[in-house]
XYZ file of C-alpha atoms in Angstrom:
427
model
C -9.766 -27.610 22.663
C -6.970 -24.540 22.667
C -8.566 -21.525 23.590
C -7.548 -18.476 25.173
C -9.210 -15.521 27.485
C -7.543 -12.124 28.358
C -9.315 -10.061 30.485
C -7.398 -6.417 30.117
C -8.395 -4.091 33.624
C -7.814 -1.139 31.915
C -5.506 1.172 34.323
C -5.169 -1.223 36.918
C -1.363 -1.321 37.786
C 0.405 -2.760 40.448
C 3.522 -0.446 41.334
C 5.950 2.048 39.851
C 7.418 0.756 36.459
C 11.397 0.874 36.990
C 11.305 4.321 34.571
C 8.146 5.801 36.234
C 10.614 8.842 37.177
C 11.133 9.806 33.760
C 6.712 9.939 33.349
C 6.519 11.938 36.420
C 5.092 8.768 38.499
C 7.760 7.274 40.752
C 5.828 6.165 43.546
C 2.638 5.262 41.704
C 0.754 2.385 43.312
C -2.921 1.315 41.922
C -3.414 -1.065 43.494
C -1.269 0.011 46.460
C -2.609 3.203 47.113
C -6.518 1.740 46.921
C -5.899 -0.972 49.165
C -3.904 1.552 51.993
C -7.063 3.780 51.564
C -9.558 1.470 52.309
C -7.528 -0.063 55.224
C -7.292 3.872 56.638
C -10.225 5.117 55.432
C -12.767 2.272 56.810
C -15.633 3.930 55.156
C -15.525 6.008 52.142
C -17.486 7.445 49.636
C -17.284 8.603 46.031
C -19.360 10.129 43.218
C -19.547 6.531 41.754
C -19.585 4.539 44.709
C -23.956 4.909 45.104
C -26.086 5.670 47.308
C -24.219 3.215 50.018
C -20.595 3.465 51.227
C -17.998 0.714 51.010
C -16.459 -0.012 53.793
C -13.796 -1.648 55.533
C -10.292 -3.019 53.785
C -9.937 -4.236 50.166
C -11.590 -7.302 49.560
C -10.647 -9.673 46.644
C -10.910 -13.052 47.424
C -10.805 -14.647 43.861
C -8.189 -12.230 42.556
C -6.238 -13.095 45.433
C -6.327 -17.023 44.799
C -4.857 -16.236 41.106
C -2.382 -14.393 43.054
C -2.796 -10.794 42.228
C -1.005 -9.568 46.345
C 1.778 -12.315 45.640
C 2.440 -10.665 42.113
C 1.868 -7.068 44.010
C 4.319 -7.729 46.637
C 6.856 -8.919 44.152
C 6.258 -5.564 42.177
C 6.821 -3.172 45.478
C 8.531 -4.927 47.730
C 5.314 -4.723 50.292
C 1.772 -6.242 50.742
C -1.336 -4.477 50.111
C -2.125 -2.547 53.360
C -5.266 -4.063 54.914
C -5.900 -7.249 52.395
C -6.838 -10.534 52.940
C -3.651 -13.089 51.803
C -5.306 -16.456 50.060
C -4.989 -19.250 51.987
C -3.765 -21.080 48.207
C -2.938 -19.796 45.705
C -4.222 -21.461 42.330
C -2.996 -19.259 39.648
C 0.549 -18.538 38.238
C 1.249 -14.753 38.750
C 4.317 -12.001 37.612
C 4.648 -8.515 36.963
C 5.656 -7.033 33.887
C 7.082 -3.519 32.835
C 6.417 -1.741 29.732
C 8.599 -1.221 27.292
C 6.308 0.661 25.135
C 7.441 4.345 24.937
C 4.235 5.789 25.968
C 1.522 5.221 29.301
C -1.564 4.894 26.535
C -4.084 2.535 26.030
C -2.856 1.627 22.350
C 0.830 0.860 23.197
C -0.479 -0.951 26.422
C -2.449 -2.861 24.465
C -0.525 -3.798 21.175
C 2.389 -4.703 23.770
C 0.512 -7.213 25.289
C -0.794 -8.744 22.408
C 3.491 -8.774 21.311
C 3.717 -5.598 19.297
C 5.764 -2.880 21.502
C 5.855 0.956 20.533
C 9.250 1.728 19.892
C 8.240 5.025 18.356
C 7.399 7.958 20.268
C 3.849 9.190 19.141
C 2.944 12.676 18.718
C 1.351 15.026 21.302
C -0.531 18.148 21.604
C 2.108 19.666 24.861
C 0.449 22.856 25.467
C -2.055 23.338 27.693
C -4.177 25.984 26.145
C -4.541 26.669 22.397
C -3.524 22.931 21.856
C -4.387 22.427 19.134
C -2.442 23.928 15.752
C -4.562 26.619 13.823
C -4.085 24.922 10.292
C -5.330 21.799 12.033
C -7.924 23.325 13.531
C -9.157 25.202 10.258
C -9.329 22.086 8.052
C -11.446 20.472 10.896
C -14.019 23.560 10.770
C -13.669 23.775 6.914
C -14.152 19.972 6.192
C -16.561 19.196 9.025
C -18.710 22.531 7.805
C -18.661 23.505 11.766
C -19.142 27.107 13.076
C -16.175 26.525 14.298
C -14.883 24.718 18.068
C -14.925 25.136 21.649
C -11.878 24.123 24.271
C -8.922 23.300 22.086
C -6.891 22.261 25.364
C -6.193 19.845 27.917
C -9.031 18.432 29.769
C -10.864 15.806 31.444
C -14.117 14.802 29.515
C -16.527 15.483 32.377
C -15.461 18.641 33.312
C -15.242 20.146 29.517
C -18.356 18.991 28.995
C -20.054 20.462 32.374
C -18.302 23.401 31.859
C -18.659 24.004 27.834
C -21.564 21.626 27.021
C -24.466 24.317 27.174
C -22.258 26.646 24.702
C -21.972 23.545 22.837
C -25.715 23.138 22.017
C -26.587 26.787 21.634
C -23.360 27.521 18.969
C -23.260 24.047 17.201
C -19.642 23.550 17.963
C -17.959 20.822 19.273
C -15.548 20.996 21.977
C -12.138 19.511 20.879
C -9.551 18.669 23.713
C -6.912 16.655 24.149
C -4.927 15.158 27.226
C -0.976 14.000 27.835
C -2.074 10.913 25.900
C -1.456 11.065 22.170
C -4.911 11.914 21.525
C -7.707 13.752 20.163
C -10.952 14.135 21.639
C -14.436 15.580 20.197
C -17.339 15.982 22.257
C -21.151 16.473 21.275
C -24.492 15.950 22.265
C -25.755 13.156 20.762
C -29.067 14.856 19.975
C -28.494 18.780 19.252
C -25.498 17.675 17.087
C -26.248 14.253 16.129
C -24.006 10.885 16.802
C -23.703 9.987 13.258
C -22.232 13.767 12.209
C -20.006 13.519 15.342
C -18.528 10.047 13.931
C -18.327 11.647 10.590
C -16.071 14.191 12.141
C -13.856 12.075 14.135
C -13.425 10.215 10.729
C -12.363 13.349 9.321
C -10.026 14.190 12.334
C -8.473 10.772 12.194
C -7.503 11.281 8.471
C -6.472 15.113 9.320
C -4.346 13.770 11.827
C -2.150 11.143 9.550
C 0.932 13.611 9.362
C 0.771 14.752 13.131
C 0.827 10.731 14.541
C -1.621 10.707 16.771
C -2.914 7.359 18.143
C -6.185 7.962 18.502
C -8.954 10.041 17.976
C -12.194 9.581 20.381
C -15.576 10.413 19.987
C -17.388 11.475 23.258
C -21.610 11.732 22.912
C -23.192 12.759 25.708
C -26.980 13.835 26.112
C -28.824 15.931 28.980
C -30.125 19.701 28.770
C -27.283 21.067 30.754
C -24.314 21.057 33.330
C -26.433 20.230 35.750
C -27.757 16.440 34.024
C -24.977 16.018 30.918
C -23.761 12.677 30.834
C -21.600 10.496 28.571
C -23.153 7.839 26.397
C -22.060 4.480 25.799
C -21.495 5.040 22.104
C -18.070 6.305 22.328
C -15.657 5.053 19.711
C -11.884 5.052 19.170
C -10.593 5.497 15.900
C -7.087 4.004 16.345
C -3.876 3.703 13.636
C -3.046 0.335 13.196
C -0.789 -1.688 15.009
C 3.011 -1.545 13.271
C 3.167 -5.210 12.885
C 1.096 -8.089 12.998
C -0.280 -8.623 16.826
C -0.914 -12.114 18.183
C -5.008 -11.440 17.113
C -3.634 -10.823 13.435
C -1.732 -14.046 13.236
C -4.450 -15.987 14.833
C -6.946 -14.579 12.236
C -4.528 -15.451 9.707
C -3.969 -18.782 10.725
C -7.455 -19.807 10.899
C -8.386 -18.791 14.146
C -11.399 -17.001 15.846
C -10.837 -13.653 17.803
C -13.884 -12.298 19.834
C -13.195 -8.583 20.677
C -15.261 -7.513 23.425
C -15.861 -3.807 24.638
C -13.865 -1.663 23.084
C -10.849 -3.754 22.001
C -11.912 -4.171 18.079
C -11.186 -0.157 18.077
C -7.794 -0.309 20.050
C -6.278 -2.650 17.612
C -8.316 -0.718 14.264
C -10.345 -3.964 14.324
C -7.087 -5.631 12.775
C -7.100 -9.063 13.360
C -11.013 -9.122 14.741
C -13.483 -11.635 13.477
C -16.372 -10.857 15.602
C -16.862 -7.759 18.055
C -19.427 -7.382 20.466
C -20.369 -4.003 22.188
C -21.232 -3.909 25.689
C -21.244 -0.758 28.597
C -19.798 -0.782 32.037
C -18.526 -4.012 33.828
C -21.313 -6.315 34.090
C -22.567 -6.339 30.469
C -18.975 -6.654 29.352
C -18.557 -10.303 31.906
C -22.298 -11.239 30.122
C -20.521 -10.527 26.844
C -17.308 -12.479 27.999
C -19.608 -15.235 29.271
C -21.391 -15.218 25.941
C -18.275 -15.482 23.868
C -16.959 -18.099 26.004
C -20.046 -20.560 24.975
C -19.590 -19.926 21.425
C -15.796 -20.042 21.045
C -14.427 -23.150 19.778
C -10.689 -24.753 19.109
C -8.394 -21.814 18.432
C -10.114 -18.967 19.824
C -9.090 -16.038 21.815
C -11.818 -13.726 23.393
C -10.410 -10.932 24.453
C -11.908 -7.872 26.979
C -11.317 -4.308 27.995
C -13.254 -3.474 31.243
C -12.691 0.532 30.289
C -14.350 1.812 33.317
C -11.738 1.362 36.064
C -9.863 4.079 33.718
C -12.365 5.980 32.572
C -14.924 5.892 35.894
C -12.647 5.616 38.677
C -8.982 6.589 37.892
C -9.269 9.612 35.702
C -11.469 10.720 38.156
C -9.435 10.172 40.750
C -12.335 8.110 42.825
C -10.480 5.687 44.936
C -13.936 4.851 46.743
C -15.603 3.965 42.883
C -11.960 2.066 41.918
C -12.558 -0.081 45.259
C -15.871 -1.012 44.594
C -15.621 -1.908 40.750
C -12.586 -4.580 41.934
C -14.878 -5.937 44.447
C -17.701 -6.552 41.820
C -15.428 -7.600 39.080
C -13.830 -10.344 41.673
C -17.132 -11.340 42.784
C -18.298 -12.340 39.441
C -14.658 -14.251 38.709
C -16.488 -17.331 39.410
C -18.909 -16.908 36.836
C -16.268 -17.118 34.282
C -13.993 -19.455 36.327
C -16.335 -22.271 36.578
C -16.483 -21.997 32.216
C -13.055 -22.843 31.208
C -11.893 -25.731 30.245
C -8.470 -27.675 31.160
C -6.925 -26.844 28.050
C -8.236 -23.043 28.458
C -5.528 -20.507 29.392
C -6.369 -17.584 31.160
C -4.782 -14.076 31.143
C -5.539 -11.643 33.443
C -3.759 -8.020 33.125
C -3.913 -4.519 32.542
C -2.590 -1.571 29.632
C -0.728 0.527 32.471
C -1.621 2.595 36.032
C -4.368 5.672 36.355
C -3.659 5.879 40.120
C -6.641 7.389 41.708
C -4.567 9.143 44.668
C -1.856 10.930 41.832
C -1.662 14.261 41.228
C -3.758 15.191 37.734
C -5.911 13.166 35.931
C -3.776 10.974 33.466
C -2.067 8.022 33.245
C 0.401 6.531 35.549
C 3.362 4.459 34.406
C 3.312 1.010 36.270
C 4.125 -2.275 36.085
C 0.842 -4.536 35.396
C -0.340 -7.901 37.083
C -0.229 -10.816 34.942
C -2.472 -13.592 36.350
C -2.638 -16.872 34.374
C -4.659 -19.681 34.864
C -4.103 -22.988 33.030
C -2.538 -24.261 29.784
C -0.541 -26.625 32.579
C 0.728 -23.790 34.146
C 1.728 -24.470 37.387
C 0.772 -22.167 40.365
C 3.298 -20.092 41.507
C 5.669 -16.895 40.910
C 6.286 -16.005 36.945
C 8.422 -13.512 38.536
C 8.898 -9.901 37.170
C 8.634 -10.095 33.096
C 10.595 -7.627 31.475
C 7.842 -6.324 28.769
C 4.166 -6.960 28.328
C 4.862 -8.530 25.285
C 5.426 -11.819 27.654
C 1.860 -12.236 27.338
C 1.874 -12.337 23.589
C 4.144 -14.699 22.947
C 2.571 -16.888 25.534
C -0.666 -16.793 23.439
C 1.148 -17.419 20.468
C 3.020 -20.198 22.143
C -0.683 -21.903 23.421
C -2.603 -21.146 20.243
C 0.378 -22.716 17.990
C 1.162 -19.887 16.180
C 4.758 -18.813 15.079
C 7.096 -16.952 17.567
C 6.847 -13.602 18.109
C 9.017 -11.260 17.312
C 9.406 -9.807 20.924
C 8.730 -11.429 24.623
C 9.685 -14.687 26.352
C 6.781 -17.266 26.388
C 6.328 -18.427 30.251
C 4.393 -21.485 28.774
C 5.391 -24.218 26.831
C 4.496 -24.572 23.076
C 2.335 -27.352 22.347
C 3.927 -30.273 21.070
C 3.775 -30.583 17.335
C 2.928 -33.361 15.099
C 5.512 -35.535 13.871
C 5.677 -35.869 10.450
C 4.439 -39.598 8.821
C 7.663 -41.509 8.627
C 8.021 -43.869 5.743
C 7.925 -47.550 6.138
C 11.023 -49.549 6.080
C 9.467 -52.262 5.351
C 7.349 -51.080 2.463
C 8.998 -51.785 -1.080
């Protein structure tokens, strides 16, 4: 039975990409940087962390077996300060860089499933008044809003603590954006209402067509004020569509099942998606992945974005919270290890860096781990892949679906059926 898993760890990169300069992020580490803290730090604590510190160096056995430090090292040059090596490794493991012209979840994304951005998307550069005035006035006028709050760069938390109580005594949304090609609206699910705030973002998405924005993002939150607001698990991503057909398109074409799990039907504009199941934070997303995984059947790829190592801990900038999420994400590996199959293959990567000890809150560009785990792959070094798009053309390669247009499979296509010969000796 050919089936395939990828498992996206959304921000979780693994070294500089070789053009981080030009992004602003040579010397970006993710994984680097967390590991070196925990080894130095012994005990630390973040907003996200609990009630309980971690403590002591960066512990991830089961990652480590697929050979996530092997693929590390081979990305910087170094090992993870402070980590455990594997005594075996199991898994076959690379880096990759991007090729993508942007750091965003979207090009990360449609790379790795064999689509690279070679466009450069559009972005809202200024830090205040972001936001042009005709856009801005056929968001009001459309929407029928009172009109908006922020219109600048932000992170989500902070807007809201800071503008969510002017929010729900003025009826207008706040409207900010980041240095992702992006547009965000926040509003409280209650005093404004989640359906009229999906309305809008609808409405925003459309606005938005001659700007070319990736993606527009709705962000509900509820509480009374600064002091309890909090961000809802009904956030959506309305998302342009992939410029050509990704490796979940063809597969859908071809026959095939694709389960989209978290919030990877709305990164790909739930193009090339035949089922999509909605889960929040890391543990109901692996129940999800477990779920799918007893359901799929011969040509299926289930496919998950575990969104809060981005969103939670790098954005943030919570190394302590980043730390911990790893460690509970490996310790639940086994769960979904001891579910495949020998014909499964298994993908484990990530979209790009959010390096929790950079400067700001966006993005970092890095190179990502790619972890895979049978299809007859052998253990041992991949070595460094020049684009994510690797990974799609190794899916299309297992799933026997016609090459892709970009990457270099690192698996073997399954052998095909020869066709019925006639019989010489038939007259």
């Amino acid at each position: 039975m050919t089936r395939a898993i990828v498992l996206v760890l959304d921000s979780f990169g693994i070294g500089a990409a070789p053009d981080a300069e030009r992004f602003g992020d040579a010397g970006a580490d993710t994984l680097g940087h967390i590991a070196a803290a925990c080894a130095r730090g012994g005990s630390l604590q973040g907003p996200e962390a609990g009630p309980a510190a971690r403590r002591g160096p960066l512990a991830l056995p089961n990652l480590g077996r697929l050979g996530l430090f092997h693929a590390h090292r081979e990305s910087t040059g170094a090992w993870a300060e402070g980590v455990e090596l594997p005594a075996e490794v199991v898994g076959a493991y690379g880096h990759a860089g991007e090729i993508s012209s942007g750091k965003d979840t979207p090009s990360g994304h449609w790379e790795v499933a064999g689509v690279p951005v070679r466009f450069d998307w559009g972005y809202f550069l200024d830090r205040e008044e972001s936001f042009p005035p005709e856009l801005l006035a056929a968001l009001i006028r459309e929407g029928e809003l009172p009109g908006v709050l922020g219109n600048c760069h932000a992170s989500g938390t902070e807007i809201i603590a800071r503008l969510g109580e002017e929010h729900m005594a003025s009826g207008k949304p706040i409207v900010y954006t980041s240095a992702d090609s992006v547009l965000q609206i926040a509003a409280h699910e209650e005093a404004f209402g989640l359906e009229r705030l999906d309305d809008l973002c609808e409405t925003a998405r459309r606005l938005l067509e001659p700007y070319n924005i990736g993606r527009v993002i709705a962000r509900p939150f509820v509480g009374q004020s600064a002091a309890d607001f909090a961000r809802t698990a009904n956030r959506r991503d309305y998302s342009v569509e992939p410029p050509a057909p990704t490796v979940l398109q063809k597969l859908c074409d071809d026959g095939g099942e694709v389960f989209a799990i978290g919030k990877i039907a709305d990164i790909y504009a739930h193009c090339g998606v035949t089922r999509t199941l909605k889960a929040s934070g890391h543990d109901a997303l692996m129940d999800a992945t477990l779920a799918a995984l007893d359901e799929a059947g011969e040509r299926s790829l289930v496919m998950t974005n575990f969104v809060d190592f981005d969103t939670l801990y790098g954005h943030r900038r919570d190394v302590t919270g980043y730390a911990a999420a790893l460690e509970d994400f490996d310790a639940r590996l086994p769960e979904l290890l001891a579910k495949l199959r020998d014909d499964d293959l298994l993908v484990i990567t990530a979209d790009h860096g959010c390096d929790p000890t950079w400067h700001g809150t966006d993005h970092t560009r890095e190179r990502v781990p790619v972890l895979a785990l049978g299809a007859g792959l052998a253990p041992g070094s991949l070595g460094a892949r020049d684009t994510f798009a690797d990974i799609g053309q190794s899916l299309a390669a297992h799933l026997g679906l016609a090459p892709m247009a970009d990457g270099t499979s690192f698996i073997a296509s399954p052998p095909q059926p020869k066709p019925p010969q006639p019989d010489p000796l038939a007259a």
